[in-house]
Short mmCIF file of C-alpha atoms in Angstrom, two decimals:
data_model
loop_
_atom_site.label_atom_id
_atom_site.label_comp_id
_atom_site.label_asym_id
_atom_site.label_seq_id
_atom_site.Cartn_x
_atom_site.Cartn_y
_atom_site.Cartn_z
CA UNK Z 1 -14.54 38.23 -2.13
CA UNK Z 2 -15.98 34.71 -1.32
CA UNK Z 3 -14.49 33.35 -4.89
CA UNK Z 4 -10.78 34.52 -3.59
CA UNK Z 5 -11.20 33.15 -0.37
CA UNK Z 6 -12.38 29.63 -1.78
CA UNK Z 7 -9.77 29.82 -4.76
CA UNK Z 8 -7.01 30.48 -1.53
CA UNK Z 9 -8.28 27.79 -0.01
CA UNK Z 10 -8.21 24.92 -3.01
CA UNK Z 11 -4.65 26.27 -3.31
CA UNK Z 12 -3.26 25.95 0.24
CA UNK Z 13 -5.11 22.04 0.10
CA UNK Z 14 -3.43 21.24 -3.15
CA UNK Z 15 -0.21 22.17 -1.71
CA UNK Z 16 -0.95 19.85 1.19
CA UNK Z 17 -2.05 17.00 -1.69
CA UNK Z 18 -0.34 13.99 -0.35
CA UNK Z 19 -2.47 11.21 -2.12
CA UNK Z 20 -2.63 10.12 -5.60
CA UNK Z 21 -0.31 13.25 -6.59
CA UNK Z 22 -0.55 14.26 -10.12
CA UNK Z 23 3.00 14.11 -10.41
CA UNK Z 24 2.93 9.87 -10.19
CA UNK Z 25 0.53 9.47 -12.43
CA UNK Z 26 2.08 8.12 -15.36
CA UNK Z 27 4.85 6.20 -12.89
CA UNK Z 28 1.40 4.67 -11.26
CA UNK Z 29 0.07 4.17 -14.99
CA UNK Z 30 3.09 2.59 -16.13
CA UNK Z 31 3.70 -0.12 -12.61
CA UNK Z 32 -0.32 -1.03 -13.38
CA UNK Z 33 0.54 -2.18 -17.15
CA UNK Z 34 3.57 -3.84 -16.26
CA UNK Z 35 2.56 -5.96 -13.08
CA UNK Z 36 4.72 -8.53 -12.13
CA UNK Z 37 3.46 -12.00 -12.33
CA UNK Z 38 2.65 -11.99 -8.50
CA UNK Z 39 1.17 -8.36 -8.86
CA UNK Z 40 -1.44 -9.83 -11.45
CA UNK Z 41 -1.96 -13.04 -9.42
CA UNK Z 42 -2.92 -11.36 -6.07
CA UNK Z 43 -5.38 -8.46 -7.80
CA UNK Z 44 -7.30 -11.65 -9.23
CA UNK Z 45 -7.44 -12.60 -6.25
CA UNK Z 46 -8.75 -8.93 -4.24
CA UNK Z 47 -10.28 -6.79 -6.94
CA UNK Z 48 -13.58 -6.27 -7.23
CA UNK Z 49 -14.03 -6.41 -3.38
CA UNK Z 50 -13.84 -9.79 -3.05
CA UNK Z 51 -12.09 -10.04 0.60
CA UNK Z 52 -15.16 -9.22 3.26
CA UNK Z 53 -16.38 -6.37 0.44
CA UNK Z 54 -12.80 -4.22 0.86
CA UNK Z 55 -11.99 -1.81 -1.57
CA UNK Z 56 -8.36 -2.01 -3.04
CA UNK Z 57 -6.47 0.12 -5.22
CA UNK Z 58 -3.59 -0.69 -7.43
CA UNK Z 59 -0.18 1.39 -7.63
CA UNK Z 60 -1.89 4.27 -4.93
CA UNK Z 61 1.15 6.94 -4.48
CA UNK Z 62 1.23 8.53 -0.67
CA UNK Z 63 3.64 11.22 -1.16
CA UNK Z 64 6.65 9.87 -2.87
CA UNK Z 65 5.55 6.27 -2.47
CA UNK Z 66 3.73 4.13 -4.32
CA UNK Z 67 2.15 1.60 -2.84
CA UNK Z 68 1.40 -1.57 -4.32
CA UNK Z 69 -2.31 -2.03 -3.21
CA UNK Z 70 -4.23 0.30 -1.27
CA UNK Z 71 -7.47 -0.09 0.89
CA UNK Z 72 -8.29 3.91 1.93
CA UNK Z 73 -11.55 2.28 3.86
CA UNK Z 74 -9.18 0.42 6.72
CA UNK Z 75 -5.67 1.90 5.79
CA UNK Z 76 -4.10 -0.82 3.98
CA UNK Z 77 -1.28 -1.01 2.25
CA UNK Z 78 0.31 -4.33 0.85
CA UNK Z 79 3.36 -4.95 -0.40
CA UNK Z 80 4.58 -7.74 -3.04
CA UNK Z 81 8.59 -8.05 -2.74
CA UNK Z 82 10.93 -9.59 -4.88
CA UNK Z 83 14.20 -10.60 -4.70
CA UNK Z 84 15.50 -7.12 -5.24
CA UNK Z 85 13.80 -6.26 -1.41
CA UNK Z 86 16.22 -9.04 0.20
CA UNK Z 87 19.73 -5.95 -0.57
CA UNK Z 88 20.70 -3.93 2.35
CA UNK Z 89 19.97 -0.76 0.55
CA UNK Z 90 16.23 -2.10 -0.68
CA UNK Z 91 15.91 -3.05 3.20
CA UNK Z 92 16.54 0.47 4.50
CA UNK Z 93 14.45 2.32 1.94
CA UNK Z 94 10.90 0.07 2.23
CA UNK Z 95 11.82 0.84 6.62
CA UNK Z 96 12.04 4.66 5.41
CA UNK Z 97 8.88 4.02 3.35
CA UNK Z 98 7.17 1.67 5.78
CA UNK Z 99 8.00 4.83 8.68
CA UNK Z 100 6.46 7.52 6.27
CA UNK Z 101 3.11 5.77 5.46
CA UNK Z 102 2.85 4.84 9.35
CA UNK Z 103 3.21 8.44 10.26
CA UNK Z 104 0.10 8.71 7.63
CA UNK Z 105 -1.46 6.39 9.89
CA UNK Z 106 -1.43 3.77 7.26
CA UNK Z 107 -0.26 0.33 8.40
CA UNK Z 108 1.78 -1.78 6.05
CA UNK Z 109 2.00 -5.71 5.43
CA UNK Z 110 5.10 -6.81 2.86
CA UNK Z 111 4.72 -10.22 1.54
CA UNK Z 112 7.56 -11.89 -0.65
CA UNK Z 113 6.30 -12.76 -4.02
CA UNK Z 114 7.23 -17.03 -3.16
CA UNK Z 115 4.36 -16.48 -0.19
CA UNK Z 116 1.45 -14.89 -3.02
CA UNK Z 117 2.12 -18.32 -4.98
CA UNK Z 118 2.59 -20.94 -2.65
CA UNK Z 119 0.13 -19.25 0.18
CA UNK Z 120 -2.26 -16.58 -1.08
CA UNK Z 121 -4.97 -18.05 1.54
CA UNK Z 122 -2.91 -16.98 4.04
CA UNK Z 123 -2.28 -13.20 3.36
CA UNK Z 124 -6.01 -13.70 2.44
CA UNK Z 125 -6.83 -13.99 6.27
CA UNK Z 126 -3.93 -11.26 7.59
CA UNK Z 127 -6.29 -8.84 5.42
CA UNK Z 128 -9.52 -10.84 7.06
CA UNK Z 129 -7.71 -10.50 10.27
CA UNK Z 130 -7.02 -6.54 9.94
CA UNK Z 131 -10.33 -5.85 8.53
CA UNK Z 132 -11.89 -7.32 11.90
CA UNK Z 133 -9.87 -4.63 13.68
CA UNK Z 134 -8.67 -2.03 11.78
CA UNK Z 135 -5.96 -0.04 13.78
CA UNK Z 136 -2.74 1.17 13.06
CA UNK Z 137 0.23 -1.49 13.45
CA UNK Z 138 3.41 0.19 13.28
CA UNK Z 139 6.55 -1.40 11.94
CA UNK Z 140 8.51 -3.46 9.43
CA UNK Z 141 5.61 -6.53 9.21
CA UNK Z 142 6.99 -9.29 6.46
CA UNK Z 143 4.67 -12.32 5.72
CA UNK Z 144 2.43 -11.94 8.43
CA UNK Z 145 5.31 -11.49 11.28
CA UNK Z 146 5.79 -8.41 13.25
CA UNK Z 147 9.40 -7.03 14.29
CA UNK Z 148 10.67 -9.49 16.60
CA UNK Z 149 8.74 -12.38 15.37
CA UNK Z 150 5.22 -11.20 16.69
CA UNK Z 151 2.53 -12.72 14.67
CA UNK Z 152 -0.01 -10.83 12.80
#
């Protein structure tokens, strides 16, 4: 009687499995063999918890997202964006994405791939920043500047 009710139980959480679903697992697998070049530059640059001992995963799905790194310890996601994110329709999906992982309570900063080369230090300290005061910060955020040019 106890086994069913624990065996009901796994199965209503798995149906409620949000994070890391099975089903992106080999989409996750593939985006972590083939980073781009500013993908590969930045995780030199945060693995291992080297910013302020933070924990950051690669190509973590939420849902149907996958985000590009992860920090579950302070709900952190960032994003590296090419030149594909500058089309209207790319624009309107990451604000669809960005709204989904905010509802998660997960707070999202998108960097272009020109600001990981020419001014990693700087996204550097937005994740020093956030990690001082981790709270939720809703909103399409793009190299450091809030919706309606707010800085970080």
């Amino acid at each position: 009687m106890v086994l069913e009710g624990i065996k009901a139980q796994k199965m209503e959480q798995s149906k409620e499995k949000v994070f890391t679903r099975n089903d992106k697992l080999e989409e996750r697998r593939t985006l972590r063999n083939e980073s781009t070049a500013a993908e590969s530059t930045f995780w030199k640059a945060i693995k291992g918890r080297q910013i302020e001992g933070i924990k950051f995963r690669r190509q973590h799905s939420v849902g149907a997202y996958i985000m590009d790194f992860y920090s579950p310890e302070i709900k952190l996601c960032i994003e590296l964006d090419g030149e594909i994110h500058n089309e209207n329709w790319s624009f309107t999906h990451d604000v669809s994405r960005t709204t989904y992982l905010n509802d998660k309570g997960i707070t999202v900063l998108r960097y272009s791939n020109d600001v990981v080369y020419k001014h990693i230090d700087g996204i550097i300290e937005d994740i020093k920043r956030f990690h001082k005061e981790p709270k939720l910060i809703r909103g399409y955020i793009k190299n450091g500047i809030r919706e309606g040019g707010i800085p970080l």
